[in-house]
Amino acid sequence: MRIFYFLWLICSFAFADESTDWQTQSYKQSKHLPDLHHAVDVKLLDEMQPPAEFVLKEDRKIGCKTCHGLEKIAETPYDKIDKNAPDFLRKDGYKKLETFCANCHDKKAHERPNIHLMLNDDGTIKKENCLFCHSEINEQREKLRLLVDTHLRLPVEKVCLGCHLKTPHFNAVEHTDANLKALEQSKSSAKNMKARLKKTEDEQGVHLPLSENDEVLCLTCHSPHAKGVLGEKNPASNQVNGDIKKGVEYEKHSWNEVMEADKHERLGKTGDVLPPYQRLKNEVLLRLPAKDGTLCLSCHEFEN
Ligand code: HEC
Ligand code: HEC
Ligand code: HEC
Ligand code: HEC
Ligand code: HEC
Ligand code: HEC
């Protein structure tokens, strides 16, 4: 029996190697995990005590259903899996990856070093941090260079992923899926967006890069570098002044009462599960402030 099982394993692995398109197969068929995916079939350590809904396999091993709430995820071809389903990751994992991981991993012991903290106390740069994203250390120039000349290890669309989710916060996906060129043609609300963006860049001396195909990127709104890494005259260096060590912070605001009442009225019960209105207190790694709307107004036009 054992030998049979063993042979079956070898066969299925051989099969997985031969197959060119694992995306159209299920995990059960290909035994192929998505790139950069978490290990499976490893045993939970004694100190890991996830909530009961993180169902374990025999022997306290973790399987697909430990972390994912979808029925039959292992039997579904990868390209048919609904990654936007609310229960795709248990416990609302997609809203905040760190707290999701903390269901098993001790937050302190596994805290990721913040690679955006790029300066030593004496103001020199931490060269090792640059190499997370660049294949070589770019020298400073006063003028912007093209994205393709910045020696990125990954395409600009992907350089933040792996460390961050595609959905790090509300509306990130709607933005990073948006193609300005196509939208300008199809929607009147997006008509002047690209021109507005260019105008903001010129007037405010800031860099708001789009992809080669005019898509909005994480990088359009966010700067990956700490202030002081790039020369001050380079528009790519322009960003908000927040404390990166503290990270993004929000504070309660009296408008929340108004917003809650409005959500309840328009959306009924579903409105109550939306997060409360809070105001940004410490903003970091943004090319323009969002607190006062400047960033948003570089593309959007709000009428009142
Ligand atoms: C320890 C928790 C954990 C286990 C166990 C787990 N996953 Fe995941 N999986 C994740 C997380 C977290 C993500 C989201 C990664 C991201 O978007 O950055 C993910 C993402 C995925 C994705 C989307 C990948 C993409 O890039 O679009 C698929 C498909 C997936 N998992 C399938 C599986 C299958 C099949 C199994 C079982 C063999 C499994 N997962 C087991 C945590 C887990
Ligand atoms: C259901 C519990 C569970 C969750 C949730 C979970 N992990 Fe794990 N993780 C494990 C277990 C079990 C191991 C293997 C333990 C060991 O042997 O150290 C592990 C190992 C790891 C390792 C080291 C092994 C390797 O693959 O190199 C990393 C890194 C890791 N997890 C990161 C994460 C991240 C990031 C998240 C959130 C996206 C996460 N884990 C969520 C249970 C979990
Ligand atoms: C998180 C990923 C990431 C890290 C880490 C990183 N960079 Fe960059 N860097 C980018 C991206 C993306 C661009 C292109 C967009 C831009 O200019 O902001 C870039 C552009 C640059 C540019 C060219 C700016 C221009 O347009 O002229 C220089 C110079 C640079 N990086 C230097 C560094 C140095 C020095 C470090 C280490 C202290 C570093 N980078 C670390 C992602 C990163
Ligand atoms: C090598 C991993 C890595 C890469 C690549 C990376 N980041 Fe980060 N980023 C981190 C870590 C670690 C933190 C600290 C907070 C945390 O653990 O989430 C962070 C924090 C941030 C924050 C502030 C969140 C907070 O509250 O502290 C923003 C915004 C951010 N990153 C944007 C980006 C963008 C945009 C890119 C792509 C250009 C990027 N990051 C690439 C690891 C990475
Ligand atoms: C339309 C502009 C915009 C785009 C596009 C965008 N973000 Fe953000 N992001 C923000 C704003 C605004 C904040 C909150 C203020 C801040 O960063 O200081 C934020 C916050 C964050 C945070 C911190 C979240 C928290 O609450 O701790 C991370 C991490 C992050 N963004 C990563 C990304 C990544 C990765 C992408 C691409 C998938 C992305 N963002 C795309 C505007 C944007
Ligand atoms: C680089 C240009 C750009 C910037 C900067 C920008 N947006 Fe957008 N935004 C877009 C595009 C493009 C869309 C998609 C429009 C569409 O599909 O009709 C969009 C869509 C939206 C939507 C609607 C999402 C949906 O599902 O319909 C909201 C809400 C939004 N943006 C808010 C903001 C806020 C708040 C900010 C500032 C933090 C901001 N945007 C900054 C370009 C931008």
Coordinates of C-alpha atoms and ligand atoms in Angstrom, one line a residue:
M1 CA 0.0 0.0 0.0
R2 CA 2.8 2.4 1.0
I3 CA 4.7 1.6 -2.2
F4 CA 1.6 2.3 -4.2
Y5 CA 1.1 5.6 -2.6
F6 CA 4.7 6.5 -3.2
L7 CA 4.5 5.6 -6.8
W8 CA 1.4 7.6 -7.2
L9 CA 3.2 10.6 -5.7
I10 CA 6.2 10.3 -8.0
C11 CA 3.8 10.0 -11.0
S12 CA 1.9 13.0 -10.0
F13 CA 5.1 15.0 -9.5
A14 CA 6.4 13.9 -12.9
F15 CA 3.1 14.9 -14.4
A16 CA 3.3 18.3 -12.8
D17 CA 6.7 18.9 -14.3
E18 CA 5.6 18.0 -17.7
S19 CA 2.6 20.2 -17.7
T20 CA 3.2 23.6 -19.1
D21 CA 0.1 25.3 -17.8
W22 CA -0.6 24.6 -14.2
Q23 CA -2.9 27.5 -14.0
T24 CA -5.6 25.5 -15.7
Q25 CA -5.2 22.6 -13.3
S26 CA -6.2 22.2 -9.7
Y27 CA -3.7 21.8 -6.9
K28 CA -4.8 18.2 -6.6
Q29 CA -3.8 17.6 -10.2
S30 CA -0.6 19.6 -10.4
K31 CA 0.6 19.8 -6.8
H32 CA 2.0 23.1 -7.9
L33 CA 1.6 26.1 -5.5
P34 CA 1.4 29.7 -6.7
D35 CA 4.7 31.6 -6.8
L36 CA 5.9 32.8 -3.4
H37 CA 3.1 30.9 -1.7
H38 CA 3.2 29.8 1.9
A39 CA 4.4 26.2 2.6
V40 CA 1.7 23.6 3.1
D41 CA 1.6 20.2 4.9
V42 CA 3.9 21.5 7.6
K43 CA 3.1 20.8 11.2
L44 CA 1.8 23.5 13.4
L45 CA 4.4 24.3 16.1
D46 CA 3.2 23.9 19.7
E47 CA 3.1 27.6 20.4
M48 CA 0.9 28.3 17.4
Q49 CA -2.7 28.4 18.5
P50 CA -4.9 29.7 15.6
P51 CA -8.6 30.2 16.1
A52 CA -10.9 27.2 15.6
E53 CA -11.9 28.1 12.1
F54 CA -8.4 27.4 10.9
V55 CA -9.2 23.7 10.4
L56 CA -6.1 21.5 10.6
K57 CA -5.4 18.2 8.8
E58 CA -4.5 15.1 10.7
D59 CA -1.3 15.4 12.8
R60 CA -1.8 19.2 13.2
K61 CA -0.6 19.8 9.7
I62 CA -1.8 22.8 7.7
G63 CA -3.7 22.4 4.4
C64 CA -5.5 24.6 2.0
K65 CA -8.6 24.8 4.3
T66 CA -6.5 25.9 7.2
C67 CA -6.1 29.4 5.7
H68 CA -8.6 29.5 2.9
G69 CA -12.4 29.5 3.5
L70 CA -13.3 28.4 0.0
E71 CA -14.9 24.9 -0.4
K72 CA -12.9 22.6 -2.6
I73 CA -10.1 25.0 -3.3
A74 CA -7.6 22.1 -3.8
E75 CA -9.9 20.6 -6.5
T76 CA -10.6 23.8 -8.4
P77 CA -8.4 24.8 -11.3
Y78 CA -6.3 27.8 -10.3
D79 CA -7.8 30.1 -13.0
K80 CA -11.3 29.4 -11.7
I81 CA -10.6 30.2 -8.0
D82 CA -12.4 33.4 -6.9
K83 CA -9.6 35.3 -5.1
N84 CA -11.9 38.2 -4.4
A85 CA -14.3 36.1 -2.4
P86 CA -14.6 37.5 1.2
D87 CA -13.7 34.2 2.7
F88 CA -10.8 33.6 0.3
L89 CA -8.5 34.1 3.3
R90 CA -10.0 33.3 6.7
K91 CA -10.6 36.1 9.2
D92 CA -10.7 38.8 6.6
G93 CA -7.0 38.0 5.9
Y94 CA -6.9 40.1 2.7
K95 CA -7.6 43.3 4.6
K96 CA -4.4 43.0 6.6
L97 CA -1.9 40.4 5.9
E98 CA 0.2 41.0 9.0
T99 CA -2.7 40.3 11.4
F100 CA -3.6 37.2 9.3
C101 CA -0.1 35.8 9.7
A102 CA -0.3 36.6 13.5
N103 CA -3.0 34.0 13.8
C104 CA -0.1 31.5 13.9
H105 CA 3.1 33.4 14.0
D106 CA 4.2 35.4 17.0
K107 CA 4.2 39.0 15.7
K108 CA 7.2 40.3 17.5
A109 CA 9.5 37.3 16.8
H110 CA 8.6 37.4 13.1
E111 CA 8.4 41.1 12.5
R112 CA 9.6 41.9 9.1
P113 CA 12.4 44.5 9.0
N114 CA 11.0 47.6 7.3
I115 CA 13.1 47.9 4.2
H116 CA 11.8 51.4 3.5
L117 CA 13.9 52.6 6.4
M118 CA 16.8 53.2 4.2
L119 CA 19.0 55.6 6.0
N120 CA 21.5 55.0 8.8
D121 CA 21.7 57.4 11.8
D122 CA 24.5 59.3 10.1
G123 CA 22.5 59.9 6.9
T124 CA 24.3 57.3 4.8
I125 CA 22.2 54.8 2.9
K126 CA 21.8 51.2 3.8
K127 CA 23.0 49.7 0.6
E128 CA 21.7 46.2 1.4
N129 CA 18.1 47.5 1.4
C130 CA 18.4 48.8 -2.2
L131 CA 19.1 45.3 -3.4
F132 CA 15.6 44.0 -2.4
C133 CA 14.3 45.9 -5.5
H134 CA 17.3 46.9 -7.6
S135 CA 19.8 44.6 -9.2
E136 CA 22.4 47.4 -8.7
I137 CA 22.6 50.5 -6.7
N138 CA 21.5 53.5 -8.9
E139 CA 23.6 56.6 -8.5
Q140 CA 21.9 59.8 -7.8
R141 CA 20.9 62.1 -10.6
E142 CA 19.1 65.4 -10.5
K143 CA 16.9 64.5 -13.4
L144 CA 14.4 61.7 -13.6
R145 CA 15.3 58.6 -15.5
L146 CA 12.9 56.3 -17.3
L147 CA 11.5 53.5 -15.2
V148 CA 13.2 50.9 -17.4
D149 CA 16.6 52.5 -16.5
T150 CA 16.2 52.0 -12.8
H151 CA 17.5 48.4 -12.8
L152 CA 14.4 46.9 -11.1
R153 CA 14.5 43.2 -10.4
L154 CA 10.8 42.8 -11.2
P155 CA 8.5 44.5 -13.6
V156 CA 7.1 47.8 -12.0
E157 CA 3.6 46.2 -11.8
K158 CA 5.0 43.5 -9.5
V159 CA 7.8 45.1 -7.5
C160 CA 5.7 45.6 -4.4
L161 CA 3.9 42.3 -4.4
G162 CA 5.2 39.3 -2.5
C163 CA 5.9 41.7 0.4
H164 CA 2.6 43.4 0.1
L165 CA -0.8 42.1 -1.0
K166 CA -2.4 43.2 -4.3
T167 CA -5.2 44.4 -2.0
P168 CA -3.4 46.2 0.8
H169 CA -6.3 48.6 1.3
F170 CA -9.7 49.6 0.0
N171 CA -9.6 50.8 -3.6
A172 CA -6.1 49.7 -4.3
V173 CA -7.3 47.0 -6.8
E174 CA -9.7 49.4 -8.5
H175 CA -6.8 51.8 -9.1
T176 CA -4.1 49.3 -10.1
D177 CA -6.5 47.7 -12.6
A178 CA -7.2 51.0 -14.2
N179 CA -5.8 51.9 -17.5
L180 CA -6.0 55.7 -18.0
K181 CA -5.8 55.6 -21.8
A182 CA -8.7 53.1 -22.1
L183 CA -10.7 54.9 -19.5
E184 CA -10.3 58.3 -21.2
Q185 CA -12.0 56.8 -24.3
S186 CA -14.8 55.0 -22.5
K187 CA -15.8 57.2 -19.6
S188 CA -16.5 60.9 -19.4
S189 CA -15.5 61.1 -15.8
A190 CA -12.0 60.1 -16.7
K191 CA -11.7 62.4 -19.7
N192 CA -8.9 64.7 -18.5
M193 CA -7.2 62.5 -16.1
K194 CA -3.9 62.1 -17.8
A195 CA -3.6 65.7 -18.6
R196 CA -4.4 66.6 -15.0
L197 CA -1.8 64.2 -13.8
K198 CA 0.9 65.7 -16.1
K199 CA -0.2 69.2 -15.0
T200 CA 0.2 68.2 -11.3
E201 CA 3.6 66.8 -12.0
D202 CA 4.8 70.0 -13.7
E203 CA 3.3 72.4 -11.2
Q204 CA 4.3 70.5 -8.0
G205 CA 7.6 69.1 -9.2
V206 CA 6.5 65.6 -8.3
H207 CA 6.8 62.2 -10.1
L208 CA 3.6 60.2 -10.4
P209 CA 4.7 57.4 -12.7
L210 CA 2.2 55.2 -14.8
S211 CA 3.1 52.0 -16.4
E212 CA 4.3 51.9 -20.0
N213 CA 0.6 51.3 -21.0
D214 CA -0.7 54.1 -18.8
E215 CA -1.9 52.0 -16.0
V216 CA -2.1 53.2 -12.4
L217 CA 0.6 51.5 -10.3
C218 CA 1.2 51.2 -6.5
L219 CA 4.1 53.5 -7.4
T220 CA 1.8 56.2 -8.8
C221 CA 0.7 57.1 -5.3
H222 CA 3.5 55.6 -3.3
S223 CA 7.2 56.4 -3.2
P224 CA 9.2 53.3 -2.2
H225 CA 12.2 55.3 -0.9
A226 CA 12.5 57.1 2.4
K227 CA 12.9 60.8 2.2
G228 CA 16.6 61.7 1.7
V229 CA 17.5 58.7 -0.4
L230 CA 17.1 60.5 -3.7
G231 CA 18.6 63.9 -4.4
E232 CA 16.3 66.7 -3.5
K233 CA 16.1 68.1 -7.0
N234 CA 14.9 64.9 -8.4
P235 CA 11.0 64.9 -8.7
A236 CA 11.0 61.2 -7.7
S237 CA 12.2 62.3 -4.2
N238 CA 9.1 64.5 -3.5
Q239 CA 6.9 62.9 -0.8
V240 CA 5.1 63.5 2.4
N241 CA 7.1 63.9 5.6
G242 CA 5.5 61.2 7.8
D243 CA 7.4 59.0 10.2
I244 CA 8.1 55.7 8.4
K245 CA 9.0 54.0 11.6
K246 CA 5.6 54.6 13.1
G247 CA 3.8 53.7 9.8
V248 CA 0.4 54.8 8.7
E249 CA -1.7 56.0 11.6
Y250 CA -5.4 56.9 11.7
E251 CA -7.4 58.8 14.3
K252 CA -11.0 58.9 15.3
H253 CA -13.0 61.7 13.9
S254 CA -16.3 63.3 14.7
W255 CA -17.5 62.9 11.1
N256 CA -17.8 59.2 11.8
E257 CA -21.2 59.7 13.3
V258 CA -22.5 61.4 10.2
M259 CA -20.9 58.8 8.0
E260 CA -22.3 55.9 10.0
A261 CA -25.8 57.3 9.9
D262 CA -25.5 57.8 6.1
K263 CA -24.2 54.3 5.5
H264 CA -27.0 52.8 7.6
E265 CA -29.6 54.8 5.7
R266 CA -28.2 53.9 2.2
L267 CA -26.9 50.4 2.8
G268 CA -28.9 49.1 5.7
K269 CA -27.3 46.5 7.8
T270 CA -24.4 45.9 5.3
G271 CA -23.3 49.5 5.9
D272 CA -22.6 48.6 9.6
V273 CA -19.8 46.2 8.7
L274 CA -17.9 48.7 6.7
P275 CA -15.0 50.2 8.6
P276 CA -15.6 53.5 10.5
Y277 CA -14.5 56.8 9.0
Q278 CA -11.2 57.8 10.4
R279 CA -8.8 60.5 9.5
L280 CA -5.2 60.0 8.5
K281 CA -2.8 61.1 11.2
N282 CA 0.6 60.0 10.0
E283 CA 0.9 59.4 6.3
V284 CA 4.1 57.8 4.9
L285 CA 5.6 56.9 1.5
L286 CA 3.1 58.9 -0.4
R287 CA 4.2 61.2 -3.2
L288 CA 1.6 63.8 -2.3
P289 CA -0.5 64.2 0.8
A290 CA -3.8 62.3 0.8
K291 CA -5.0 63.8 4.1
D292 CA -6.0 67.0 2.4
G293 CA -7.0 65.4 -0.9
T294 CA -4.0 66.7 -2.9
L295 CA -3.0 63.3 -4.1
C296 CA -6.5 62.4 -5.2
L297 CA -7.1 65.7 -7.0
S298 CA -4.1 65.0 -9.2
C299 CA -6.4 62.7 -11.2
H300 CA -9.9 63.1 -9.9
E301 CA -12.1 66.1 -10.3
F302 CA -14.6 66.5 -7.5
E303 CA -17.6 68.7 -8.2
N304 CA -19.5 70.4 -5.4
Ligands
HEC1 C1 -0.6 29.2 5.9 C2 -1.7 29.7 5.2 C3 -2.0 29.2 3.8 C4 -2.2 27.9 3.4 C5 -2.0 26.6 4.3 C6 -2.6 27.9 2.0 N1 -2.6 29.2 1.6 FE1 -3.0 29.8 -0.3 N2 -2.6 31.7 0.2 C7 -2.3 32.2 1.5 C8 -2.1 33.6 1.5 C9 -1.8 34.5 2.7 C10 -2.3 34.0 0.2 C11 -2.3 35.4 -0.4 C12 -1.0 35.8 -0.9 C13 -1.0 37.2 -1.6 O1 -1.9 37.6 -2.2 O2 0.0 37.8 -1.4 C14 -2.7 32.8 -0.6 C15 -2.9 32.8 -2.0 C16 -3.4 31.7 -2.7 C17 -3.8 31.8 -4.0 C18 -3.8 33.0 -4.9 C19 -2.4 33.2 -5.5 C20 -2.3 34.3 -6.5 O3 -1.2 34.9 -6.5 O4 -3.3 34.7 -7.1 C21 -4.2 30.5 -4.4 C22 -4.7 30.0 -5.7 C23 -4.0 29.7 -3.2 N3 -3.5 30.5 -2.2 C24 -4.2 28.3 -3.2 C25 -3.9 27.5 -2.1 C26 -4.0 26.1 -2.1 C27 -4.5 25.2 -3.3 C28 -3.6 25.6 -0.9 C29 -3.5 24.2 -0.4 C30 -2.6 23.3 -1.2 C31 -3.3 26.8 -0.1 N4 -3.4 27.9 -0.8 C32 -2.8 26.8 1.2 C33 -2.2 31.4 2.6 C34 -2.3 30.0 2.7
HEC2 C1 -2.5 28.4 10.1 C2 -1.2 28.8 10.6 C3 -0.3 29.7 9.8 C4 -0.6 30.9 9.2 C5 -2.0 31.6 9.2 C6 0.6 31.4 8.6 N1 1.6 30.5 8.8 FE1 3.5 30.7 8.2 N2 4.0 28.9 9.0 C7 3.1 28.0 9.6 C8 3.7 26.8 10.0 C9 3.1 25.6 10.7 C10 5.0 26.9 9.5 C11 6.1 25.9 9.6 C12 6.7 26.0 11.0 C13 8.1 25.7 11.1 O1 8.5 24.6 10.8 O2 8.8 26.7 11.5 C14 5.2 28.2 8.9 C15 6.3 28.7 8.3 C16 6.5 30.0 7.8 C17 7.7 30.5 7.3 C18 9.1 29.8 7.2 C19 9.0 28.6 6.3 C20 9.3 29.0 4.9 O3 8.3 28.7 4.1 O4 10.3 29.5 4.6 C21 7.5 31.8 6.9 C22 8.4 32.7 6.2 C23 6.1 32.0 7.1 N3 5.5 30.9 7.7 C24 5.4 33.2 6.8 C25 4.1 33.4 7.0 C26 3.4 34.6 6.5 C27 4.0 35.8 5.8 C28 2.1 34.4 6.8 C29 0.9 35.3 6.5 C30 0.7 35.5 5.1 C31 1.9 33.1 7.5 N4 3.1 32.5 7.5 C32 0.7 32.6 7.9 C33 1.8 28.3 9.9 C34 1.1 29.4 9.5
HEC3 C1 10.8 48.7 -2.5 C2 11.6 48.8 -3.7 C3 12.8 49.7 -3.7 C4 13.8 49.8 -2.9 C5 14.0 49.0 -1.6 C6 14.7 50.8 -3.4 N1 14.2 51.3 -4.6 FE1 15.0 52.7 -5.7 N2 13.4 52.6 -7.0 C7 12.4 51.8 -6.9 C8 11.4 52.0 -8.0 C9 10.1 51.3 -8.2 C10 12.0 53.1 -8.7 C11 11.3 53.8 -9.9 C12 10.3 54.7 -9.5 C13 10.8 55.9 -8.8 O1 11.7 56.6 -9.3 O2 10.4 56.3 -7.7 C14 13.3 53.4 -8.1 C15 14.1 54.4 -8.6 C16 15.3 54.7 -8.1 C17 16.2 55.8 -8.6 C18 16.0 56.6 -9.8 C19 15.1 57.8 -9.5 C20 15.0 58.6 -10.8 O3 14.0 58.5 -11.4 O4 15.9 59.3 -11.1 C21 17.3 55.8 -7.7 C22 18.5 56.7 -7.8 C23 17.1 54.8 -6.7 N3 15.9 54.2 -6.9 C24 17.9 54.6 -5.7 C25 17.7 53.7 -4.6 C26 18.6 53.5 -3.5 C27 19.9 54.2 -3.3 C28 18.0 52.5 -2.7 C29 18.6 52.0 -1.4 C30 18.8 52.9 -0.3 C31 16.8 52.1 -3.3 N4 16.6 52.8 -4.5 C32 15.9 51.2 -2.8 C33 12.2 50.8 -5.9 C34 13.0 50.6 -4.8
HEC4 C1 11.2 43.3 0.5 C2 9.8 43.6 1.0 C3 9.1 44.8 0.6 C4 9.0 45.4 -0.7 C5 9.5 44.8 -2.0 C6 8.1 46.5 -0.5 N1 7.8 46.7 0.8 FE1 6.6 48.2 1.5 N2 6.9 47.5 3.4 C7 7.7 46.4 3.7 C8 7.7 46.3 5.2 C9 8.4 45.1 6.0 C10 7.0 47.4 5.7 C11 6.8 47.7 7.2 C12 5.4 47.5 7.7 C13 4.9 46.1 7.4 O1 5.5 45.1 8.0 O2 4.0 45.9 6.7 C14 6.5 48.1 4.6 C15 5.7 49.3 4.7 C16 5.1 49.9 3.6 C17 4.2 51.0 3.7 C18 3.7 51.7 5.0 C19 2.8 50.9 5.8 C20 3.0 51.1 7.2 O3 2.0 51.4 7.9 O4 4.1 51.0 7.7 C21 3.8 51.4 2.4 C22 2.9 52.5 2.0 C23 4.6 50.5 1.5 N3 5.3 49.6 2.3 C24 4.5 50.6 0.2 C25 5.3 49.8 -0.7 C26 5.3 50.0 -2.1 C27 4.5 50.9 -2.9 C28 6.2 49.0 -2.6 C29 6.6 48.8 -4.1 C30 7.3 49.9 -4.7 C31 6.8 48.3 -1.5 N4 6.2 48.8 -0.4 C32 7.7 47.3 -1.6 C33 8.3 45.5 2.9 C34 8.4 45.7 1.5
HEC5 C1 -4.7 55.9 -5.6 C2 -3.5 55.9 -4.8 C3 -3.0 54.6 -4.2 C4 -2.7 53.5 -4.9 C5 -2.8 53.2 -6.4 C6 -2.2 52.6 -3.9 N1 -2.2 53.1 -2.7 FE1 -1.5 52.3 -0.9 N2 -2.1 53.9 0.1 C7 -2.7 55.0 -0.4 C8 -3.0 55.9 0.7 C9 -3.7 57.3 0.5 C10 -2.7 55.2 1.9 C11 -2.8 55.7 3.3 C12 -1.8 56.8 3.7 C13 -0.4 56.4 3.7 O1 0.2 55.6 2.9 O2 0.3 57.1 4.5 C14 -2.1 54.0 1.5 C15 -1.6 53.0 2.4 C16 -0.9 51.9 2.1 C17 -0.3 50.9 3.0 C18 -0.5 51.0 4.5 C19 -1.8 50.4 4.8 C20 -2.1 50.5 6.3 O3 -3.3 50.8 6.6 O4 -1.2 50.2 7.1 C21 0.3 50.0 2.2 C22 1.1 48.8 2.7 C23 0.1 50.3 0.8 N3 -0.7 51.5 0.8 C24 0.5 49.6 -0.2 C25 0.1 49.7 -1.5 C26 0.3 48.8 -2.6 C27 1.2 47.5 -2.5 C28 -0.3 49.2 -3.7 C29 -0.4 48.6 -5.1 C30 -1.1 47.3 -5.1 C31 -1.0 50.5 -3.3 N4 -0.7 50.7 -2.0 C32 -1.7 51.3 -4.2 C33 -2.9 55.3 -1.7 C34 -2.7 54.4 -2.8
HEC6 C1 -3.1 58.4 -10.9 C2 -4.5 58.8 -11.0 C3 -5.3 58.6 -9.7 C4 -5.1 59.1 -8.4 C5 -3.8 59.8 -7.9 C6 -6.2 58.7 -7.6 N1 -7.1 58.0 -8.4 FE1 -8.9 57.3 -7.8 N2 -9.2 56.4 -9.6 C7 -8.4 56.6 -10.7 C8 -8.9 55.8 -11.8 C9 -8.3 55.7 -13.2 C10 -10.0 55.2 -11.3 C11 -10.9 54.2 -12.0 C12 -12.0 55.0 -12.7 C13 -13.1 54.2 -13.3 O1 -13.0 52.9 -13.4 O2 -14.0 54.8 -13.8 C14 -10.2 55.6 -9.9 C15 -11.3 55.2 -9.1 C16 -11.5 55.7 -7.8 C17 -12.7 55.3 -7.0 C18 -13.8 54.5 -7.4 C19 -13.6 53.0 -7.3 C20 -14.7 52.3 -7.9 O3 -14.8 51.1 -7.5 O4 -15.4 52.8 -8.7 C21 -12.5 56.0 -5.8 C22 -13.5 56.0 -4.6 C23 -11.3 56.7 -5.9 N3 -10.7 56.5 -7.1 C24 -10.8 57.5 -4.9 C25 -9.5 58.0 -4.9 C26 -8.9 58.7 -3.7 C27 -9.6 58.8 -2.3 C28 -7.6 59.1 -4.1 C29 -6.6 59.7 -3.3 C30 -6.1 59.0 -2.1 C31 -7.5 58.7 -5.5 N4 -8.6 58.1 -5.9 C32 -6.3 59.0 -6.2 C33 -7.2 57.4 -10.7 C34 -6.6 58.0 -9.7

